[in-house]
Coordinates of C-alpha atoms in Angstrom, one line a residue:
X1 CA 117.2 -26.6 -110.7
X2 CA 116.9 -23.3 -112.2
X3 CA 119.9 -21.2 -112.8
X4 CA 119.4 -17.3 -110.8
X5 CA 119.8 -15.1 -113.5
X6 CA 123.1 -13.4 -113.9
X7 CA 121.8 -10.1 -112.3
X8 CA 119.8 -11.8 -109.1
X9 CA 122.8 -13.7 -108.6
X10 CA 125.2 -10.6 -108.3
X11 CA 122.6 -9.2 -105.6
X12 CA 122.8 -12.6 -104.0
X13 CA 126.9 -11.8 -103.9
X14 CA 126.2 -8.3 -103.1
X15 CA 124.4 -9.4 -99.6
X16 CA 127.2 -11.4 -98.7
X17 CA 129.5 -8.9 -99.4
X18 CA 127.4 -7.1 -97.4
X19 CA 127.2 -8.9 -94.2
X20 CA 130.9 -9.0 -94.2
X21 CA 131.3 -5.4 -94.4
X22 CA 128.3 -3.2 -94.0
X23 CA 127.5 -1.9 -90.8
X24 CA 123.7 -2.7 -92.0
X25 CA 122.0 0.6 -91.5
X26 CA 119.6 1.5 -93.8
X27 CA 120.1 5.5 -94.0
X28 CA 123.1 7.6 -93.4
X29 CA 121.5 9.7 -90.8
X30 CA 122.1 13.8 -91.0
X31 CA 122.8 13.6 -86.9
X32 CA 122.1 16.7 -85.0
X33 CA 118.7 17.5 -85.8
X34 CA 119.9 17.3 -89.6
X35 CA 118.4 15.4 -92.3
X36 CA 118.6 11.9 -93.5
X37 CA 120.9 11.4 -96.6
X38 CA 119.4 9.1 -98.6
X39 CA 120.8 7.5 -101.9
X40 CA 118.1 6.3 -104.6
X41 CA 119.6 4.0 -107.6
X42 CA 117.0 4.9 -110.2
X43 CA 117.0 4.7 -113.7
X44 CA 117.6 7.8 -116.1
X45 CA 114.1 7.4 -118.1
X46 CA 110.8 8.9 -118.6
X47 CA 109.3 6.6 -116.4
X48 CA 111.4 8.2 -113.5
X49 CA 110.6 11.9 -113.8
X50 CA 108.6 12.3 -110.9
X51 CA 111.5 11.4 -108.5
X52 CA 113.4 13.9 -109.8
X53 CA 110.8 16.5 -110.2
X54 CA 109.7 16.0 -106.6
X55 CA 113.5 16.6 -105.6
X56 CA 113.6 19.8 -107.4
X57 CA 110.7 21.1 -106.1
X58 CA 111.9 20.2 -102.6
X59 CA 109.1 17.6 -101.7
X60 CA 112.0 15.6 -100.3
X61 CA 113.2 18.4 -98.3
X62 CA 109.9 18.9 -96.7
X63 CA 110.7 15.5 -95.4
X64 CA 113.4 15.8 -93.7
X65 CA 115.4 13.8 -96.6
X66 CA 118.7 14.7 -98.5
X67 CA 117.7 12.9 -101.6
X68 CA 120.5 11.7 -103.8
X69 CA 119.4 10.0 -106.8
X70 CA 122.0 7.7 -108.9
X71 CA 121.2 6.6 -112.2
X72 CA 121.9 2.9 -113.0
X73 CA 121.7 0.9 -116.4
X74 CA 118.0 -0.9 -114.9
X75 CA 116.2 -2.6 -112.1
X76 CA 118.2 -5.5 -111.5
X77 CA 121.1 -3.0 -110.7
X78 CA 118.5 -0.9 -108.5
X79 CA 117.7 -4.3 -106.6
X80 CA 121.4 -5.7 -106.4
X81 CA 122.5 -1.9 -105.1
X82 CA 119.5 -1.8 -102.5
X83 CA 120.0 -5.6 -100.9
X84 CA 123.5 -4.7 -100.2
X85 CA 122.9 -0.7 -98.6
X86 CA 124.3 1.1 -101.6
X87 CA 120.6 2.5 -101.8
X88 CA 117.9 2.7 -99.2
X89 CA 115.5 2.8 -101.9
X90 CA 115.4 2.4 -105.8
X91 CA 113.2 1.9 -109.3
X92 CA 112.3 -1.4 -110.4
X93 CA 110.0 -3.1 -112.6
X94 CA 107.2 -5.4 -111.2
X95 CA 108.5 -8.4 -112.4
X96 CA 112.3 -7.8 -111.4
X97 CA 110.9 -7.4 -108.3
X98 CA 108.6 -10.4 -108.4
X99 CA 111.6 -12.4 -109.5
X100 CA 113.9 -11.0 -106.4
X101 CA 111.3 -11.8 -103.6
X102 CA 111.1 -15.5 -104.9
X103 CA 115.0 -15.9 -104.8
X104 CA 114.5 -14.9 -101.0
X105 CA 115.9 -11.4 -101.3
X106 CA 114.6 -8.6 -99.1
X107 CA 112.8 -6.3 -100.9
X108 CA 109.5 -4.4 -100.7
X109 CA 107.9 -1.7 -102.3
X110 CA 107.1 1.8 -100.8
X111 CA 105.5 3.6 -103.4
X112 CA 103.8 3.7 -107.2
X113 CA 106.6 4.2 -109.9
X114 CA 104.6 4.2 -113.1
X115 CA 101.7 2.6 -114.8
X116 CA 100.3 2.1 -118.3
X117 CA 97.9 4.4 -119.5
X118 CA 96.1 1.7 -120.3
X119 CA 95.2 3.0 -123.7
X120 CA 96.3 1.3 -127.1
X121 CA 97.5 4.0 -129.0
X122 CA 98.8 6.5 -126.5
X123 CA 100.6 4.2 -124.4
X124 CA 104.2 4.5 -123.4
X125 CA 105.1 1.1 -124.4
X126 CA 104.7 -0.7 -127.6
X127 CA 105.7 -3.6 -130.2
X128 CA 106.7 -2.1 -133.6
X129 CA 107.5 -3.6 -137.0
X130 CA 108.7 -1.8 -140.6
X131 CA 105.6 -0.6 -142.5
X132 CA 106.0 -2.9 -145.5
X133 CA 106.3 -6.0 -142.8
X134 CA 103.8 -8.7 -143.2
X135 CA 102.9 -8.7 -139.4
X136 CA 99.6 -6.7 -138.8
X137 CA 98.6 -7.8 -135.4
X138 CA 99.6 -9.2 -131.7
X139 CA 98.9 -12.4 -133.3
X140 CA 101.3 -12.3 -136.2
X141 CA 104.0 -12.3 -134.2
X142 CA 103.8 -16.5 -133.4
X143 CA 106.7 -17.3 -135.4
X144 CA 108.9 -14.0 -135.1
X145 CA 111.3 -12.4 -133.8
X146 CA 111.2 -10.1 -131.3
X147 CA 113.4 -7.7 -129.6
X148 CA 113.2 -6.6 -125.1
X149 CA 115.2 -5.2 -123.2
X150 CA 115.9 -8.2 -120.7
X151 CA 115.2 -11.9 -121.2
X152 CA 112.1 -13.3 -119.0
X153 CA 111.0 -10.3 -117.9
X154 CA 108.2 -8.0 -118.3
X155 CA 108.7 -7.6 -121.9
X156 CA 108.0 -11.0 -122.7
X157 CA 105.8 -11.8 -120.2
X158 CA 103.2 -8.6 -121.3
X159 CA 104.0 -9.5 -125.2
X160 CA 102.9 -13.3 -124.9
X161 CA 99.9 -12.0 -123.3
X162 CA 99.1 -9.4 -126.2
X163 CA 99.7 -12.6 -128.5
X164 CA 97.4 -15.0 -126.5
X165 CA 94.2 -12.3 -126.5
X166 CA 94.8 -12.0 -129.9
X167 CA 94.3 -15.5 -130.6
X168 CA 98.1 -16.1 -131.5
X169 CA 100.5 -19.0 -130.0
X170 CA 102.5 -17.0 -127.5
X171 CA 105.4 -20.2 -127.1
X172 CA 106.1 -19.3 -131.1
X173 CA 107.6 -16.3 -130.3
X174 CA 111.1 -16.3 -130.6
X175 CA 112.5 -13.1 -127.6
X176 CA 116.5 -11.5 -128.7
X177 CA 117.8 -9.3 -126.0
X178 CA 118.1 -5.8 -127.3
X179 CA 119.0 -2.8 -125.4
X180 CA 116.1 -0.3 -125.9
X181 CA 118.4 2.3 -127.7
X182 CA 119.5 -0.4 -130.1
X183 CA 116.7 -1.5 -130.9
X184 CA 115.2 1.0 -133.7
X185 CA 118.5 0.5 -135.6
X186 CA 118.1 -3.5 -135.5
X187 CA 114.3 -3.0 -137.0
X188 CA 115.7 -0.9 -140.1
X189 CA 118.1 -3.4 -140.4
X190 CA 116.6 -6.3 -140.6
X191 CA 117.9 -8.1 -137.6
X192 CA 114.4 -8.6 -135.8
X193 CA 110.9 -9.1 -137.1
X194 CA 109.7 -6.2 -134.7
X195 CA 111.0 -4.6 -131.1
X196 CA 109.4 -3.6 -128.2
X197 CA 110.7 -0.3 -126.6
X198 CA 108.9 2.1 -124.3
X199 CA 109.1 5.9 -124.8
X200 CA 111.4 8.0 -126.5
X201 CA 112.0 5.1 -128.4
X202 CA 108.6 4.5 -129.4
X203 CA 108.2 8.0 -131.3
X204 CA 112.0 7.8 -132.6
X205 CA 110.8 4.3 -134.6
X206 CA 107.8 6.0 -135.6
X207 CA 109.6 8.8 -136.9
X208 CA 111.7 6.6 -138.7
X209 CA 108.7 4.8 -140.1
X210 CA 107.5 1.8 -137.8
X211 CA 104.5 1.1 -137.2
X212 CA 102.5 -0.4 -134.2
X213 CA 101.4 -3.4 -133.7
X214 CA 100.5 -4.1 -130.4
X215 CA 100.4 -1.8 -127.5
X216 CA 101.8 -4.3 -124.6
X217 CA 101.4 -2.9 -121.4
X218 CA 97.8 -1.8 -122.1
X219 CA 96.8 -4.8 -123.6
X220 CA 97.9 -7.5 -121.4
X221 CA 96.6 -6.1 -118.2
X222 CA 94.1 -3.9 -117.2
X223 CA 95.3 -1.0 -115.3
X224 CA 98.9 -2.5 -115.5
X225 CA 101.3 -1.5 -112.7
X226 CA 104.6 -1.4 -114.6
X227 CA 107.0 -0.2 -111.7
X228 CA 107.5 0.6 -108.2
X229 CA 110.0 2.2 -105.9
X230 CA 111.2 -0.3 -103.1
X231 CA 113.6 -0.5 -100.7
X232 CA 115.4 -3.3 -98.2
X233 CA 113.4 -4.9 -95.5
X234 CA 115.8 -3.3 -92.6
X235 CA 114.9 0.0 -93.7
X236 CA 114.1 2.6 -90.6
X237 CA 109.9 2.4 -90.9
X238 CA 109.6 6.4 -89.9
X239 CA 112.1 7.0 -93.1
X240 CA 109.9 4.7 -95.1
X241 CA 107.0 6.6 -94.1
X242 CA 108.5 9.8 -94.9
X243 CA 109.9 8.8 -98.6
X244 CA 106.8 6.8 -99.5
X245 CA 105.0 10.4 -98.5
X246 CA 107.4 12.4 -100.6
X247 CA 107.3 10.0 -103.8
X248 CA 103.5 10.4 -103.7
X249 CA 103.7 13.9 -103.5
X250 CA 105.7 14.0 -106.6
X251 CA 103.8 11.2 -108.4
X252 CA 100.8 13.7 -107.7
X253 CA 102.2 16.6 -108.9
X254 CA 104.2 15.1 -111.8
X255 CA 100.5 13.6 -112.8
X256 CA 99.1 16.9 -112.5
X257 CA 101.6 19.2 -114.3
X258 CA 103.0 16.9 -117.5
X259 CA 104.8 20.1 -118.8
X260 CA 106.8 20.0 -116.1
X261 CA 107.4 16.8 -115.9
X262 CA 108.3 16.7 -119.4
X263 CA 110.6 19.8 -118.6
X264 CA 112.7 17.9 -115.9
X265 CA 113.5 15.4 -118.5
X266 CA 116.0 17.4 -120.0
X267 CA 118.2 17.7 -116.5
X268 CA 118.9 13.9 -116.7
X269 CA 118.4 12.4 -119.9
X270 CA 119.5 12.9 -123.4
X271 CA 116.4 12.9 -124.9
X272 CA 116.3 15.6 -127.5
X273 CA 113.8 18.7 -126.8
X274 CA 111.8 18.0 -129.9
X275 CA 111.4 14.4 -129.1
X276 CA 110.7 15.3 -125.2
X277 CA 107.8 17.6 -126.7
X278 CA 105.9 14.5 -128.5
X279 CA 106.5 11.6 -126.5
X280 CA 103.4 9.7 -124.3
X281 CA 104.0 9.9 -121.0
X282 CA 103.0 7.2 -118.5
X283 CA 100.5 7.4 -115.8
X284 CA 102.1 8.7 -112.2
X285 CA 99.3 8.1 -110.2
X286 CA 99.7 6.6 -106.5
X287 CA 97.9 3.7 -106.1
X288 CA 99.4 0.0 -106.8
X289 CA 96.9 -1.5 -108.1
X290 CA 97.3 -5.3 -106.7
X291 CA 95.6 -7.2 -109.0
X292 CA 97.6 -6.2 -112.1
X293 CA 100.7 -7.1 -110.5
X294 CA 99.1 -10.6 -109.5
X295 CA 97.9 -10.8 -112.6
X296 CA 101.6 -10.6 -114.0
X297 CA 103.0 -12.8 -111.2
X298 CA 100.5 -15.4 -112.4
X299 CA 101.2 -15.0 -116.1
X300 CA 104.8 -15.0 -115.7
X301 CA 104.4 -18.4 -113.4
X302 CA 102.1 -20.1 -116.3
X303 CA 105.6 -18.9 -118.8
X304 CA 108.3 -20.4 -116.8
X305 CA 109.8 -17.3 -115.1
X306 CA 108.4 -17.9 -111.7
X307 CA 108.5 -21.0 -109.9
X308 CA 105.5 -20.4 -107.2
X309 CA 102.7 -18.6 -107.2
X310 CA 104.0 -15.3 -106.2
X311 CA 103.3 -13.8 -102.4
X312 CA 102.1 -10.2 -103.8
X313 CA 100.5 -9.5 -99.8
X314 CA 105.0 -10.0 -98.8
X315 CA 106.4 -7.6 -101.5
X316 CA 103.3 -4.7 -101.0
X317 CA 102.8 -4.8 -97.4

């Protein structure tokens, strides 16, 4: 039997901590005609603007919610914090999330986080190499090493794809786990054949010199829903209602004015100006669209990182 991974297995501790010791509401209510505090783990990247863009410009508010938003290192931390009532809702990628409902934990998604533009070559994802490296396409990567973020997750799973279309033996590839801000440094150095990293670290490695070779995320799937915002299954359905209206309010605006959305970056990342000014931004539209997340669900089943065929219908009611 399969081992949970390290990070599903703290949520799995979380819950029972949980039980023992939360009182099991799903929002802090403001009481007296106030409004509902709510706490979002989300994580302090591009991808996330929105959220905080649509706090700022009092979306939220308009809601009757007191939106607090706590970064966390990435979606398995979102997931672990939102099983056990530390958030009522949170940021995680599609697989993470695919990978948490088959484990039997509680969670389904409320709203569209972010989605591939669905354009090689001004995508916010991408696999990189140095520009004297031998590897010139998707397909040249059977045999290499290659640098994600996180072990069996999306990464992999979109990269193997990109390597299979191209006519490459996706089992060759050999995955290190790399932190995104690491990973430009292990390139130069030698360490790795290429990395994958999403946006600002796709334009600082092509500042330093890298060059693309495959463009993941747009690639893979068509129209490739890369994250969502979720929340526990004992969540108050009227909040629900009145997030999941907020968060599309901002995914809307944030869509609509990138400026701006480029401009809330510098309130909670360390991303420098110059680099906020070039990077590709994703696409913060607010549909889900299904099939690309079955589509993933089925390719990661067919890799080994899910078990069943995944029950997209139970995690996007």
């Amino acid at each position: 039997m399969r081992r949970p991974t390290p990070v599903l297995a703290t949520a799995v501790a979380l819950i029972a901590l949980s039980a023992c010791g939360s009182t099991g509401q799903s929002a802090a209510g403001g009481g007296d005609g106030g409004k509902d505090k709510v706490n979002a783990g989300v994580i302090a990247i591009v991808d996330t603007a929105p959220i905080h863009l649509g706090k700022a410009k009092g979306f939220f508010d308009k809601q009757n919610i007191d939106l607090t938003i706590t970064p966390v290192q990435g979606g398995a931390a979102s997931i672990s914090g939102a099983v056990s009532n530390q958030f009522q809702f949170a940021f995680a990628n599609t697989t993470s999330l695919l990978t948490a409902r088959e484990q039997g934990l509680d969670v389904k998604v409320v709203a569209n986080g972010v989605s591939s533009t669905g354009e090689p070559g001004k995508d916010f994802g991408a696999v990189l190499v140095e520009q004297d490296s031998p590897i010139r396409s998707a397909k040249d990567l059977a045999g290499k090493k290659v640098s994600v973020n996180q072990l069996k997750n999306i990464g992999d799973t979109t990269i193997r794809a990109s390597v299979r279309k191209a006519g490459g033996d996706p089992s060759a590839v050999e995955f290190v786990e790399l932190a995104f801000p690491d990973a430009p440094a292990a390139l130069t150095g030698g360490r790795v054949d290429a990395i994958w990293v999403v946006e600002p670290f796709v334009s600082q490695a092509l500042s330093q010199g890298a060059r693309v070779v495959s463009w993941n995320f747009a690639e893979a799937v068509d129209d490739l829903t890369v994250a969502m915002y979720f929340t526990g299954g004992k969540t108050d359905a009227d909040l629900v209602k009145r997030f999941t209206a907020a968060m599309n309010e901002s995914l809307t605006y944030a869509e609509a004015n990138p400026e701006e959305a480029r401009e809330i970056l510098k309130s909670y990342t360390r991303i420098a100006p110059e680099v906020i000014a070039k990077i590709t931004l994703p696409r913060w539209g607010t549909e889900i669209n299904r099939a690309s997340v079955q589509e993933i669900a089925d390719l990661a089943q067919a890799d080994g990182i899910l078990k069943n065929k995944a029950d997209v219908a139970a995690l996007i009611p």
